[in-house]
């Protein structure tokens, strides 16, 4: 029965590694009785590939080591940049001084004029706020409220300006209108104070305290006068102005 089953295996195929189907009938027989076993051809193919892989020469480690060390050797031999020479540094400094790329006042003295302007404006603003919160708002009787409110109103009106008052000779109002910072948002007050401190300090160290005081006062008076005149010509009304920042914008 075994001898009768073996010839039937000749018509059964076996898949190769590349996916081809080869019948055993077309292959030569390698067994003694003329019938080849199903796994003999595939075993021979695996043995042949294993022999080819083992017989293939491998590169030695000595040949690989110089290639891996070549970049390190080249980087080690590369000279290190020691920085610009004295002649190059002097040339760069001369070019920068001609173009004034890093110009800044050499004086480091305390900006007295800027500090006086900040103290005057901040002190007047804090004083008016304290007058409102601690005297007007805490009045107990109607007579006391009227008295405190009248004093507060006269103080505020002295720090405002109108075109009629300016034409009457009250020119000092043009300067006081920019000293008092009342009714402003906190962000604007911080921005005005920062601009006055930074720009005032820089200009004072460049040109002196007298220049800052004269420039700030003249620009404040001129800008407020032009604003009042334009307001009267456009709106045809006599409006009052307070808490302006023309001098700070000029700085």
Tab-separated table of C-alpha atoms in Angstrom:
chain	number	residue	atom	x	y	z
A	1	UNK	CA	0.000	0.000	0.000
A	2	UNK	CA	2.875	2.386	0.745
A	3	UNK	CA	4.442	1.742	-2.666
A	4	UNK	CA	1.121	2.490	-4.339
A	5	UNK	CA	0.643	5.837	-2.521
A	6	UNK	CA	4.125	7.227	-3.274
A	7	UNK	CA	3.688	7.528	-7.058
A	8	UNK	CA	0.606	9.666	-6.468
A	9	UNK	CA	2.776	12.290	-4.689
A	10	UNK	CA	4.427	12.982	-8.017
A	11	UNK	CA	1.421	15.033	-9.083
A	12	UNK	CA	1.366	17.169	-5.889
A	13	UNK	CA	3.254	20.464	-6.124
A	14	UNK	CA	5.347	22.392	-3.581
A	15	UNK	CA	5.660	26.180	-3.450
A	16	UNK	CA	9.103	27.675	-3.950
A	17	UNK	CA	10.374	30.689	-1.954
A	18	UNK	CA	9.451	32.963	-4.894
A	19	UNK	CA	5.870	31.708	-5.061
A	20	UNK	CA	6.159	29.365	-8.104
A	21	UNK	CA	4.414	26.044	-7.989
A	22	UNK	CA	6.552	23.155	-9.245
A	23	UNK	CA	5.263	19.598	-9.533
A	24	UNK	CA	7.510	16.862	-8.357
A	25	UNK	CA	6.942	15.005	-11.613
A	26	UNK	CA	9.161	17.482	-13.497
A	27	UNK	CA	12.022	17.216	-10.997
A	28	UNK	CA	14.528	14.404	-10.886
A	29	UNK	CA	14.064	11.851	-8.206
A	30	UNK	CA	16.597	11.708	-5.428
A	31	UNK	CA	15.342	8.706	-3.439
A	32	UNK	CA	16.440	5.167	-3.920
A	33	UNK	CA	13.073	3.903	-5.087
A	34	UNK	CA	12.578	6.700	-7.651
A	35	UNK	CA	10.101	8.790	-5.603
A	36	UNK	CA	11.258	12.122	-4.070
A	37	UNK	CA	10.094	13.190	-0.662
A	38	UNK	CA	8.036	16.428	-0.591
A	39	UNK	CA	10.450	18.436	1.616
A	40	UNK	CA	13.750	17.291	0.136
A	41	UNK	CA	13.985	19.962	-2.572
A	42	UNK	CA	13.189	22.816	-0.175
A	43	UNK	CA	15.743	21.498	2.330
A	44	UNK	CA	18.385	21.462	-0.388
A	45	UNK	CA	17.554	25.040	-1.326
A	46	UNK	CA	17.879	26.228	2.273
A	47	UNK	CA	21.215	24.461	2.630
A	48	UNK	CA	22.500	26.077	-0.560
A	49	UNK	CA	21.510	29.580	0.599
A	50	UNK	CA	23.046	28.970	4.010
A	51	UNK	CA	26.311	27.953	2.404
A	52	UNK	CA	26.341	31.059	0.220
A	53	UNK	CA	25.782	33.316	3.212
A	54	UNK	CA	28.511	31.655	5.252
A	55	UNK	CA	30.985	31.701	2.401
A	56	UNK	CA	30.477	35.443	1.748
A	57	UNK	CA	33.496	37.453	3.062
A	58	UNK	CA	32.755	40.005	5.807
A	59	UNK	CA	34.630	43.336	6.105
A	60	UNK	CA	37.144	43.363	8.909
A	61	UNK	CA	36.896	45.696	11.887
A	62	UNK	CA	40.325	47.103	11.138
A	63	UNK	CA	39.058	48.378	7.770
A	64	UNK	CA	36.009	50.005	9.372
A	65	UNK	CA	37.819	51.697	12.249
A	66	UNK	CA	39.858	54.242	10.199
A	67	UNK	CA	36.701	55.383	8.380
A	68	UNK	CA	34.841	55.991	11.646
A	69	UNK	CA	37.787	57.848	13.129
A	70	UNK	CA	38.436	59.988	10.069
A	71	UNK	CA	35.911	62.776	10.939
A	72	UNK	CA	37.263	63.018	14.484
A	73	UNK	CA	40.810	63.294	13.264
A	74	UNK	CA	39.877	65.994	10.742
A	75	UNK	CA	37.971	67.996	13.377
A	76	UNK	CA	40.861	67.654	15.803
A	77	UNK	CA	43.301	68.981	13.227
A	78	UNK	CA	41.004	71.928	12.323
A	79	UNK	CA	42.304	75.196	13.841
A	80	UNK	CA	40.154	76.911	16.499
A	81	UNK	CA	38.962	80.493	15.734
A	82	UNK	CA	40.700	82.783	18.203
A	83	UNK	CA	38.449	85.812	17.589
A	84	UNK	CA	39.061	89.055	15.705
A	85	UNK	CA	42.441	90.642	15.830
A	86	UNK	CA	43.160	94.003	17.411
A	87	UNK	CA	43.176	95.712	14.004
A	88	UNK	CA	39.741	94.265	13.168
A	89	UNK	CA	38.308	95.328	16.524
A	90	UNK	CA	39.616	98.853	16.094
A	91	UNK	CA	38.158	99.062	12.599
A	92	UNK	CA	34.736	97.908	13.839
A	93	UNK	CA	34.791	100.454	16.670
A	94	UNK	CA	35.693	103.270	14.302
A	95	UNK	CA	32.863	102.312	11.920
A	96	UNK	CA	30.366	102.108	14.801
A	97	UNK	CA	31.428	105.503	16.141
A	98	UNK	CA	30.995	107.079	12.704
A	99	UNK	CA	27.487	105.643	12.292
A	100	UNK	CA	26.633	106.205	16.009
A	101	UNK	CA	25.065	102.781	16.343
A	102	UNK	CA	25.491	102.685	20.136
A	103	UNK	CA	25.122	106.382	20.948
A	104	UNK	CA	24.151	107.048	24.560
A	105	UNK	CA	24.906	109.955	26.862
A	106	UNK	CA	28.111	109.527	28.801
A	107	UNK	CA	26.689	111.455	31.770
A	108	UNK	CA	25.100	109.370	34.521
A	109	UNK	CA	23.998	112.171	36.817
A	110	UNK	CA	20.645	112.084	38.554
A	111	UNK	CA	17.839	113.667	36.427
A	112	UNK	CA	16.695	116.365	38.864
A	113	UNK	CA	14.384	118.159	36.426
A	114	UNK	CA	12.576	114.961	35.469
A	115	UNK	CA	12.224	113.984	39.122
A	116	UNK	CA	10.780	117.425	39.964
A	117	UNK	CA	8.213	117.172	37.160
A	118	UNK	CA	7.174	113.679	38.242
A	119	UNK	CA	6.936	114.688	41.897
A	120	UNK	CA	4.953	117.835	41.086
A	121	UNK	CA	2.461	116.064	38.853
A	122	UNK	CA	2.142	113.007	41.079
A	123	UNK	CA	1.875	115.046	44.269
A	124	UNK	CA	-0.842	117.312	42.849
A	125	UNK	CA	-2.813	114.331	41.518
A	126	UNK	CA	-2.579	112.432	44.814
A	127	UNK	CA	-3.508	115.567	46.768
A	128	UNK	CA	-6.659	116.176	44.712
A	129	UNK	CA	-7.671	112.510	45.057
A	130	UNK	CA	-7.161	112.664	48.834
A	131	UNK	CA	-9.168	115.898	49.002
A	132	UNK	CA	-12.099	114.199	47.322
A	133	UNK	CA	-11.965	110.920	49.270
A	134	UNK	CA	-11.191	112.200	52.762
A	135	UNK	CA	-12.952	115.572	52.856
A	136	UNK	CA	-15.756	115.776	50.302
A	137	UNK	CA	-16.926	112.169	50.613
A	138	UNK	CA	-16.817	112.236	54.447
A	139	UNK	CA	-18.877	115.377	54.983
A	140	UNK	CA	-21.496	114.864	57.685
A	141	UNK	CA	-23.802	117.829	57.093
A	142	UNK	CA	-25.047	119.716	54.071
A	143	UNK	CA	-23.170	122.877	55.060
A	144	UNK	CA	-19.943	120.945	55.432
A	145	UNK	CA	-20.502	119.216	52.091
A	146	UNK	CA	-21.071	122.561	50.355
A	147	UNK	CA	-17.948	124.057	51.893
A	148	UNK	CA	-15.711	121.118	50.996
A	149	UNK	CA	-17.204	120.812	47.534
A	150	UNK	CA	-16.669	124.508	46.845
A	151	UNK	CA	-13.007	124.228	47.846
A	152	UNK	CA	-12.563	121.112	45.714
A	153	UNK	CA	-14.191	122.761	42.687
A	154	UNK	CA	-11.975	125.871	42.941
A	155	UNK	CA	-8.884	123.656	43.153
A	156	UNK	CA	-9.863	121.693	40.075
A	157	UNK	CA	-10.810	124.828	38.113
A	158	UNK	CA	-7.371	126.338	38.770
A	159	UNK	CA	-5.841	123.299	37.023
A	160	UNK	CA	-8.002	123.677	33.912
A	161	UNK	CA	-7.903	126.168	31.054
A	162	UNK	CA	-10.344	127.722	28.614
A	163	UNK	CA	-9.777	130.094	25.728
A	164	UNK	CA	-11.649	132.892	27.479
A	165	UNK	CA	-9.461	132.617	30.588
A	166	UNK	CA	-6.294	132.541	28.490
A	167	UNK	CA	-7.305	135.679	26.597
A	168	UNK	CA	-7.988	137.315	29.975
A	169	UNK	CA	-4.310	136.850	30.898
A	170	UNK	CA	-4.406	133.660	32.973
A	171	UNK	CA	-1.624	131.985	30.986
A	172	UNK	CA	-0.492	129.873	33.959
A	173	UNK	CA	-3.554	127.704	33.404
A	174	UNK	CA	-1.995	126.375	30.189
A	175	UNK	CA	0.779	124.801	32.270
A	176	UNK	CA	-1.353	123.647	35.205
A	177	UNK	CA	-3.737	121.853	32.830
A	178	UNK	CA	-0.974	119.334	32.090
A	179	UNK	CA	0.338	118.997	35.648
A	180	UNK	CA	-2.840	117.534	37.129
A	181	UNK	CA	-3.655	114.006	35.926
A	182	UNK	CA	-7.240	113.719	37.096
A	183	UNK	CA	-9.974	111.566	35.610
A	184	UNK	CA	-7.592	109.376	33.609
A	185	UNK	CA	-7.467	105.633	33.287
A	186	UNK	CA	-4.672	103.925	35.266
A	187	UNK	CA	-3.094	102.610	32.055
A	188	UNK	CA	-2.748	106.118	30.634
A	189	UNK	CA	-1.286	107.477	33.873
A	190	UNK	CA	1.315	104.707	33.935
A	191	UNK	CA	2.150	105.305	30.259
A	192	UNK	CA	2.553	109.076	30.799
A	193	UNK	CA	4.743	108.549	33.850
A	194	UNK	CA	6.934	106.012	32.026
A	195	UNK	CA	7.331	108.277	28.986
A	196	UNK	CA	8.232	111.262	31.163
A	197	UNK	CA	10.726	109.263	33.217
A	198	UNK	CA	12.487	107.580	30.279
A	199	UNK	CA	12.486	110.378	27.704
A	200	UNK	CA	13.046	113.100	30.283
A	201	UNK	CA	16.033	111.285	31.761
A	202	UNK	CA	17.603	110.723	28.354
A	203	UNK	CA	17.188	114.335	27.208
A	204	UNK	CA	18.362	115.699	30.538
A	205	UNK	CA	21.559	113.676	30.403
A	206	UNK	CA	22.143	114.833	26.837
A	207	UNK	CA	21.259	118.539	27.093
A	208	UNK	CA	20.922	119.320	30.777
A	209	UNK	CA	18.159	120.103	33.287
A	210	UNK	CA	17.456	123.617	32.026
A	211	UNK	CA	16.764	122.363	28.538
A	212	UNK	CA	14.251	119.771	29.791
A	213	UNK	CA	12.366	122.298	31.932
A	214	UNK	CA	12.229	124.911	29.161
A	215	UNK	CA	11.292	122.401	26.486
A	216	UNK	CA	8.602	120.736	28.596
A	217	UNK	CA	7.089	124.047	29.687
A	218	UNK	CA	7.132	125.620	26.223
A	219	UNK	CA	5.701	122.558	24.477
A	220	UNK	CA	2.982	122.212	27.128
A	221	UNK	CA	1.870	125.842	26.868
A	222	UNK	CA	2.000	125.863	23.073
A	223	UNK	CA	0.126	122.583	22.589
A	224	UNK	CA	-2.618	123.534	25.074
A	225	UNK	CA	-3.044	126.975	23.484
A	226	UNK	CA	-3.361	125.479	20.001
A	227	UNK	CA	-5.855	122.896	21.272
A	228	UNK	CA	-8.078	125.558	22.879
A	229	UNK	CA	-7.918	127.790	19.806
A	230	UNK	CA	-8.795	124.918	17.471
A	231	UNK	CA	-11.657	123.862	19.733
A	232	UNK	CA	-13.154	127.362	19.694
A	233	UNK	CA	-12.802	127.702	15.934
A	234	UNK	CA	-14.343	124.293	15.178
A	235	UNK	CA	-17.046	123.887	17.833
A	236	UNK	CA	-17.732	127.601	18.455
A	237	UNK	CA	-17.936	126.879	22.202
A	238	UNK	CA	-15.772	127.918	25.141
A	239	UNK	CA	-14.841	124.543	26.632
A	240	UNK	CA	-12.403	123.877	29.453
A	241	UNK	CA	-9.442	121.539	29.133
A	242	UNK	CA	-7.639	119.563	31.848
A	243	UNK	CA	-5.269	116.616	32.249
A	244	UNK	CA	-3.619	117.115	28.857
A	245	UNK	CA	-0.288	115.514	27.974
A	246	UNK	CA	1.084	117.724	25.207
A	247	UNK	CA	4.438	118.220	26.924
A	248	UNK	CA	4.946	114.515	27.466
A	249	UNK	CA	4.124	113.781	23.835
A	250	UNK	CA	6.640	116.454	22.801
A	251	UNK	CA	9.306	114.764	24.915
